[in-house]
CSV table of C-alpha atoms (C1' of nucleotides) and ligand atoms in Angstrom, one decimal:
chain,number,residue,atom,x,y,z
A,1,UNK,CA,50.1,-103.8,97.5
A,2,UNK,CA,51.3,-100.8,99.3
A,3,UNK,CA,54.7,-102.2,100.2
A,4,UNK,CA,55.0,-103.5,96.6
A,5,UNK,CA,54.3,-100.1,95.2
A,6,UNK,CA,57.0,-98.5,97.6
A,7,UNK,CA,54.9,-96.4,99.6
A,8,UNK,CA,54.5,-96.4,103.5
A,9,UNK,CA,51.9,-98.8,104.8
A,10,UNK,CA,49.5,-96.6,106.9
A,11,UNK,CA,46.1,-97.1,108.5
A,12,UNK,CA,44.4,-94.5,106.3
A,13,UNK,CA,45.8,-96.1,103.2
A,14,UNK,CA,44.7,-99.6,104.2
A,15,UNK,CA,41.3,-98.5,105.0
A,16,UNK,CA,40.8,-96.7,101.6
A,17,UNK,CA,42.4,-99.7,99.8
A,18,UNK,CA,39.9,-102.0,101.4
A,19,UNK,CA,37.0,-99.9,100.2
A,20,UNK,CA,38.4,-100.1,96.7
A,21,UNK,CA,38.9,-103.8,96.8
A,22,UNK,CA,35.3,-104.3,97.9
A,23,UNK,CA,33.8,-101.8,95.5
A,24,UNK,CA,31.8,-103.0,92.4
A,25,UNK,CA,32.3,-99.6,90.6
A,26,UNK,CA,34.4,-96.5,90.7
A,27,UNK,CA,33.9,-94.6,94.0
A,28,UNK,CA,33.9,-90.8,94.5
A,29,UNK,CA,35.8,-89.1,97.4
A,30,UNK,CA,32.4,-88.5,99.1
A,31,UNK,CA,31.3,-92.2,98.8
A,32,UNK,CA,34.6,-93.4,100.3
A,33,UNK,CA,34.4,-90.9,103.0
A,34,UNK,CA,30.9,-91.9,103.9
A,35,UNK,CA,31.7,-95.6,103.7
A,36,UNK,CA,34.7,-95.2,106.1
A,37,UNK,CA,32.7,-93.0,108.6
A,38,UNK,CA,30.4,-95.9,109.0
A,39,UNK,CA,33.2,-98.1,110.3
A,40,UNK,CA,34.2,-98.5,114.0
A,41,UNK,CA,37.5,-96.7,113.5
A,42,UNK,CA,37.4,-92.9,113.7
A,43,UNK,CA,36.6,-90.6,110.8
A,44,UNK,CA,39.3,-90.1,108.2
A,45,UNK,CA,40.2,-86.4,107.5
A,46,UNK,CA,38.9,-85.1,104.3
A,47,UNK,CA,42.3,-83.8,103.1
A,48,UNK,CA,44.0,-86.9,104.2
A,49,UNK,CA,41.6,-89.0,102.0
A,50,UNK,CA,42.3,-86.7,99.0
A,51,UNK,CA,46.0,-87.4,99.6
A,52,UNK,CA,45.6,-91.0,100.1
A,53,UNK,CA,43.7,-91.2,96.8
A,54,UNK,CA,46.3,-89.1,95.1
A,55,UNK,CA,49.2,-91.5,96.5
A,56,UNK,CA,47.3,-94.5,95.3
A,57,UNK,CA,47.0,-93.1,91.9
A,58,UNK,CA,50.5,-91.9,91.9
A,59,UNK,CA,51.9,-95.2,92.8
A,60,UNK,CA,49.9,-97.1,90.3
A,61,UNK,CA,47.6,-98.9,92.6
A,62,UNK,CA,44.4,-97.0,91.7
A,63,UNK,CA,43.1,-94.9,88.6
A,64,UNK,CA,41.1,-91.8,88.6
A,65,UNK,CA,38.3,-90.9,86.1
A,66,UNK,CA,35.6,-88.4,85.9
A,67,UNK,CA,31.9,-89.2,86.1
A,68,UNK,CA,29.2,-87.4,84.1
A,69,UNK,CA,28.8,-84.6,86.7
A,70,UNK,CA,32.7,-83.8,86.7
A,71,UNK,CA,33.5,-85.6,89.9
A,72,UNK,CA,36.6,-87.7,90.1
A,73,UNK,CA,36.1,-91.4,90.8
A,74,UNK,CA,38.6,-93.9,91.9
A,75,UNK,CA,39.1,-97.7,91.3
A,76,UNK,CA,41.8,-100.2,91.5
A,77,UNK,CA,44.1,-100.0,88.4
A,78,UNK,CA,43.8,-103.9,88.0
A,79,UNK,CA,39.9,-103.4,87.8
A,80,UNK,CA,40.3,-100.4,85.4
A,81,UNK,CA,42.7,-102.2,83.0
A,82,UNK,CA,39.9,-104.9,82.4
A,83,UNK,CA,37.8,-102.0,80.9
A,84,UNK,CA,40.5,-100.1,79.2
A,85,UNK,CA,40.4,-102.2,75.8
A,86,UNK,CA,36.8,-101.7,74.9
A,87,UNK,CA,34.2,-99.0,74.5
A,88,UNK,CA,31.5,-98.1,77.0
A,89,UNK,CA,28.0,-97.0,76.3
A,90,UNK,CA,26.4,-94.4,78.5
A,91,UNK,CA,22.5,-94.4,78.4
A,92,UNK,CA,21.4,-90.7,78.3
A,93,UNK,CA,18.1,-91.5,80.0
A,94,UNK,CA,18.9,-94.0,82.8
A,95,UNK,CA,22.5,-93.2,83.2
A,96,UNK,CA,23.7,-96.9,83.1
A,97,UNK,CA,27.0,-97.8,81.6
A,98,UNK,CA,27.4,-100.9,79.5
A,99,UNK,CA,30.6,-102.6,78.2
A,100,UNK,CA,30.7,-102.6,74.5
A,101,UNK,CA,33.2,-105.5,73.9
A,102,UNK,CA,32.6,-105.4,70.1
A,103,UNK,CA,34.3,-101.9,69.9
A,104,UNK,CA,38.0,-102.0,70.8
A,105,UNK,CA,39.7,-98.8,71.7
A,106,UNK,CA,42.0,-97.6,68.9
A,107,UNK,CA,45.9,-97.2,69.7
A,108,UNK,CA,46.6,-93.5,70.2
A,109,UNK,CA,48.6,-91.8,67.3
A,110,UNK,CA,49.3,-88.3,68.7
A,111,UNK,CA,51.2,-85.4,67.3
A,112,UNK,CA,54.9,-85.0,68.6
A,113,UNK,CA,55.0,-83.3,72.0
A,114,UNK,CA,51.7,-84.7,73.3
A,115,UNK,CA,51.9,-87.3,76.0
A,116,UNK,CA,48.9,-89.7,76.0
A,117,UNK,CA,48.0,-91.2,79.4
A,118,UNK,CA,44.6,-92.9,78.6
A,119,UNK,CA,42.2,-93.3,75.8
A,120,UNK,CA,38.5,-93.8,76.1
A,121,UNK,CA,35.8,-94.7,73.5
A,122,UNK,CA,32.5,-93.5,74.9
A,123,UNK,CA,29.1,-94.0,73.2
A,124,UNK,CA,26.1,-92.0,74.2
A,125,UNK,CA,22.5,-93.0,73.5
A,126,UNK,CA,19.7,-95.1,74.7
A,127,UNK,CA,19.9,-98.6,76.0
A,128,UNK,CA,17.4,-101.1,75.0
A,129,UNK,CA,15.0,-100.7,77.8
A,130,UNK,CA,15.1,-96.9,77.4
A,131,UNK,CA,15.0,-96.9,73.5
B,1,UNK,CA,19.9,-68.2,65.9
B,2,UNK,CA,18.2,-67.1,69.1
B,3,UNK,CA,14.9,-66.1,67.5
B,4,UNK,CA,15.1,-69.5,65.5
B,5,UNK,CA,15.5,-71.3,68.7
B,6,UNK,CA,12.5,-69.6,70.4
B,7,UNK,CA,14.4,-67.9,73.2
B,8,UNK,CA,14.5,-64.0,73.9
B,9,UNK,CA,17.2,-62.1,72.2
B,10,UNK,CA,19.1,-60.4,75.0
B,11,UNK,CA,22.4,-58.5,75.3
B,12,UNK,CA,24.1,-61.2,77.3
B,13,UNK,CA,23.1,-64.0,75.1
B,14,UNK,CA,24.4,-62.1,72.0
B,15,UNK,CA,27.7,-61.4,73.7
B,16,UNK,CA,28.3,-65.0,74.7
B,17,UNK,CA,27.0,-66.3,71.3
B,18,UNK,CA,29.6,-64.1,69.5
B,19,UNK,CA,32.2,-65.6,71.7
B,20,UNK,CA,31.2,-69.1,70.8
B,21,UNK,CA,31.1,-68.1,67.2
B,22,UNK,CA,34.7,-66.9,67.1
B,23,UNK,CA,36.0,-69.6,69.3
B,24,UNK,CA,38.3,-72.2,67.8
B,25,UNK,CA,37.7,-74.7,70.7
B,26,UNK,CA,35.3,-75.5,73.3
B,27,UNK,CA,35.3,-72.7,75.9
B,28,UNK,CA,34.9,-72.9,79.8
B,29,UNK,CA,32.8,-70.5,81.8
B,30,UNK,CA,36.0,-68.8,83.1
B,31,UNK,CA,37.4,-68.4,79.6
B,32,UNK,CA,34.2,-66.8,78.4
B,33,UNK,CA,34.1,-64.5,81.4
B,34,UNK,CA,37.6,-63.1,80.9
B,35,UNK,CA,37.1,-62.8,77.1
B,36,UNK,CA,33.8,-60.8,77.8
B,37,UNK,CA,35.3,-58.7,80.5
B,38,UNK,CA,38.0,-57.4,77.9
B,39,UNK,CA,35.3,-55.9,75.8
B,40,UNK,CA,34.1,-52.3,76.1
B,41,UNK,CA,30.6,-53.3,77.3
B,42,UNK,CA,30.3,-53.9,81.1
B,43,UNK,CA,31.2,-57.1,82.7
B,44,UNK,CA,28.7,-59.9,82.7
B,45,UNK,CA,27.5,-61.3,85.9
B,46,UNK,CA,29.0,-64.7,86.7
B,47,UNK,CA,25.5,-66.3,87.4
B,48,UNK,CA,23.9,-64.8,84.4
B,49,UNK,CA,26.8,-66.4,82.3
B,50,UNK,CA,26.1,-69.8,83.9
B,51,UNK,CA,22.4,-69.2,83.1
B,52,UNK,CA,23.0,-68.0,79.5
B,53,UNK,CA,25.2,-71.1,78.8
B,54,UNK,CA,22.4,-73.4,80.2
B,55,UNK,CA,19.8,-71.6,77.9
B,56,UNK,CA,21.9,-72.0,75.0
B,57,UNK,CA,22.5,-75.7,75.5
B,58,UNK,CA,18.8,-76.0,76.5
B,59,UNK,CA,17.6,-74.7,73.2
B,60,UNK,CA,19.9,-76.7,71.1
B,61,UNK,CA,22.3,-73.8,70.1
B,62,UNK,CA,25.3,-74.9,72.1
B,63,UNK,CA,26.7,-78.2,73.4
B,64,UNK,CA,28.2,-79.0,76.8
B,65,UNK,CA,31.1,-81.3,77.6
B,66,UNK,CA,33.6,-82.0,80.3
B,67,UNK,CA,37.3,-81.3,80.0
B,68,UNK,CA,39.9,-83.5,81.8
B,69,UNK,CA,39.9,-81.5,85.0
B,70,UNK,CA,36.1,-82.0,85.3
B,71,UNK,CA,35.2,-78.4,84.1
B,72,UNK,CA,32.3,-77.9,81.7
B,73,UNK,CA,33.1,-76.5,78.3
B,74,UNK,CA,30.8,-75.1,75.7
B,75,UNK,CA,30.7,-74.8,71.8
B,76,UNK,CA,28.3,-74.2,69.1
B,77,UNK,CA,26.3,-77.4,68.4
B,78,UNK,CA,27.1,-76.8,64.7
B,79,UNK,CA,30.8,-76.6,65.5
B,80,UNK,CA,30.5,-79.6,67.6
B,81,UNK,CA,29.2,-81.7,64.6
B,82,UNK,CA,32.4,-80.7,62.8
B,83,UNK,CA,34.4,-82.4,65.5
B,84,UNK,CA,32.4,-85.5,65.6
B,85,UNK,CA,34.7,-87.4,63.4
B,86,UNK,CA,38.0,-87.2,65.0
B,87,UNK,CA,39.5,-87.7,68.5
B,88,UNK,CA,40.2,-85.0,71.1
B,89,UNK,CA,43.0,-84.7,73.5
B,90,UNK,CA,42.3,-83.4,76.9
B,91,UNK,CA,45.3,-82.0,78.8
B,92,UNK,CA,45.1,-83.2,82.5
B,93,UNK,CA,47.0,-80.1,83.7
B,94,UNK,CA,45.7,-77.0,81.9
B,95,UNK,CA,42.3,-78.6,80.7
B,96,UNK,CA,42.8,-77.4,77.0
B,97,UNK,CA,41.3,-79.6,74.4
B,98,UNK,CA,43.1,-80.3,71.2
B,99,UNK,CA,41.7,-82.0,68.0
B,100,UNK,CA,43.6,-85.1,66.9
B,101,UNK,CA,42.8,-85.3,63.2
B,102,UNK,CA,44.9,-88.3,62.9
B,103,UNK,CA,42.6,-90.6,64.9
B,104,UNK,CA,39.2,-91.0,63.4
B,105,UNK,CA,36.2,-92.0,65.6
B,106,UNK,CA,35.3,-95.7,64.8
B,107,UNK,CA,31.8,-96.2,63.4
B,108,UNK,CA,29.6,-97.7,66.2
B,109,UNK,CA,28.9,-101.4,66.1
B,110,UNK,CA,26.4,-101.7,69.0
B,111,UNK,CA,24.6,-104.8,70.1
B,112,UNK,CA,21.0,-105.0,68.9
B,113,UNK,CA,18.6,-102.8,70.9
B,114,UNK,CA,21.1,-100.0,71.8
B,115,UNK,CA,20.6,-96.8,70.0
B,116,UNK,CA,23.8,-94.8,69.6
B,117,UNK,CA,23.4,-91.0,69.4
B,118,UNK,CA,27.0,-89.9,69.6
B,119,UNK,CA,30.5,-91.4,69.9
B,120,UNK,CA,33.6,-89.7,71.4
B,121,UNK,CA,37.1,-90.8,71.4
B,122,UNK,CA,39.0,-89.0,74.2
B,123,UNK,CA,42.6,-89.1,75.0
B,124,UNK,CA,43.8,-87.8,78.3
B,125,UNK,CA,47.5,-86.8,78.9
B,126,UNK,CA,49.8,-83.7,78.9
B,127,UNK,CA,49.9,-81.2,76.1
B,128,UNK,CA,53.3,-79.9,74.8
B,129,UNK,CA,53.5,-76.9,77.0
B,130,UNK,CA,52.4,-79.0,80.1
B,131,UNK,CA,54.5,-82.0,79.5
C,1,DA,C1',2.7,-46.1,70.9
C,2,DC,C1',1.7,-48.4,75.4
C,3,DA,C1',0.8,-51.7,79.2
C,4,DC,C1',1.7,-56.0,80.5
C,5,DC,C1',4.1,-60.1,82.2
C,6,DA,C1',7.1,-64.4,81.5
C,7,DG,C1',11.3,-64.8,81.8
C,8,DA,C1',15.9,-62.8,82.1
C,9,DT,C1',19.3,-60.4,84.8
C,10,DG,C1',22.1,-58.9,88.9
C,11,DC,C1',23.5,-59.5,93.4
C,12,DA,C1',24.3,-62.1,97.7
C,13,DA,C1',24.5,-66.2,99.8
C,14,DC,C1',25.5,-71.0,99.7
C,15,DA,C1',27.1,-75.8,98.3
C,16,DT,C1',30.4,-79.0,96.4
C,17,DT,C1',34.8,-80.4,95.1
C,18,DG,C1',39.4,-80.0,95.5
C,19,DT,C1',44.2,-77.5,97.1
C,20,DT,C1',47.7,-75.3,100.0
C,21,DG,C1',50.3,-74.2,104.4
C,22,DC,C1',52.1,-75.7,108.4
C,23,DA,C1',52.6,-77.9,112.8
C,24,DT,C1',52.8,-82.6,114.5
C,25,DC,C1',53.1,-87.5,114.3
C,26,DT,C1',54.9,-92.1,112.5
C,27,DG,C1',56.5,-95.9,109.6
C,28,DG,C1',60.5,-97.7,108.2
C,29,DT,C1',65.4,-97.8,108.4
C,30,DG,C1',70.0,-98.2,110.3
D,1,DC,C1',66.3,-97.2,119.9
D,2,DA,C1',67.0,-92.7,117.7
D,3,DC,C1',66.2,-90.6,113.6
D,4,DC,C1',63.8,-88.4,109.5
D,5,DA,C1',61.3,-88.5,105.1
D,6,DG,C1',57.0,-88.4,104.4
D,7,DA,C1',52.1,-89.0,106.2
D,8,DT,C1',48.5,-87.0,109.0
D,9,DG,C1',45.2,-83.5,110.8
D,10,DC,C1',43.6,-79.0,110.9
D,11,DA,C1',42.4,-74.5,109.2
D,12,DA,C1',42.2,-71.6,105.6
D,13,DC,C1',41.8,-70.9,100.7
D,14,DA,C1',40.4,-71.7,95.8
D,15,DA,C1',37.6,-73.0,91.8
D,16,DT,C1',33.3,-74.2,90.0
D,17,DG,C1',28.6,-74.3,90.1
D,18,DT,C1',23.7,-73.5,92.4
D,19,DT,C1',19.7,-71.0,94.6
D,20,DG,C1',16.8,-67.2,96.2
D,21,DC,C1',14.9,-63.1,95.4
D,22,DA,C1',14.2,-58.4,94.0
D,23,DT,C1',14.4,-55.8,89.7
D,24,DC,C1',14.5,-55.2,84.8
D,25,DT,C1',13.1,-55.9,79.9
D,26,DG,C1',12.0,-58.3,75.5
D,27,DG,C1',8.2,-59.5,72.9
D,28,DT,C1',3.3,-59.6,72.6
D,29,DG,C1',-1.3,-58.0,72.3
D,30,DT,C1',-4.0,-53.9,72.3
E,201,MN,MN1,34.0,-102.4,80.6
E,202,MN,MN1,37.9,-81.5,67.0
E,203,ZN,ZN1,19.0,-96.6,79.6
E,204,ZN,ZN1,48.2,-78.5,79.0
DNA sequence: ACACCAGATGCAACATTGTTGCATCTGGTG
DNA sequence: CACCAGATGCAACAATGTTGCATCTGGTGT
């Protein structure tokens, strides 16, 4: 994937990529850091991890989003694309996120000058168990 | 508004409230701080401003949301309601938020059991100056 | 008018998340 | 195998938000 994307294949990038490949959800910098520090290989520098994540996003392998606390989270672009076309429901009580396949995300129609990069349709409320 | 909401009417709350009443968009802590520091009255303590904003959100006068950089922004709840029907554009670089009147927020069609409370259509990208 | 006190304020210290500068190292290329 | 663009590691810095605590004050009851 790294070679395909035209970036250097380095140990830190391979280690972070394997995290993202295994992950079931979007991971924060802190989560990846603690996951990696549990491995046999040495710790990965905090700043290097930030820069690895930047490079993975920059070359299109990963995507970056914000969680409810304002912390950036990362997932493979391939995984993210599967969720880009439908809405997501955020339960205000339990925090869980549900896919809402019945609500497609509309195509952006922006005023001239604006460059749209992503569109998200987010519903807040109470999920069945919480309601 | 403060008396109505059942919280003490204090000078800091009145000053912050007047900012939010004048504001054309959701304001960040930093924006409110610099706006207030330009006034005749003395500077308002950073921490007090955080706590005033918390109290305004807590008593239902204001609403809190995240901008594209992960910074919290605040606006009057009443004003927020006026923005519930259209999309919003978040600049990834400068954090500013723009109304996109041309993109209406779709009516929620949720699976049975889910209780929708709010719907947001959020576009991320670069605003004209930043692009 | 006055005393009282829950809660609001101001200040210092701290925590978390993310960025910048710079010296050194290394993956890939010729 | 030499070279170098770019990646890494470390230190310092920046931005945003939180906690602890002493002091002050808005509102209430007398
Ligand atoms: Mn989904
Ligand atoms: Mn709007
Ligand atoms: Zn729930
Ligand atoms: Zn911008």
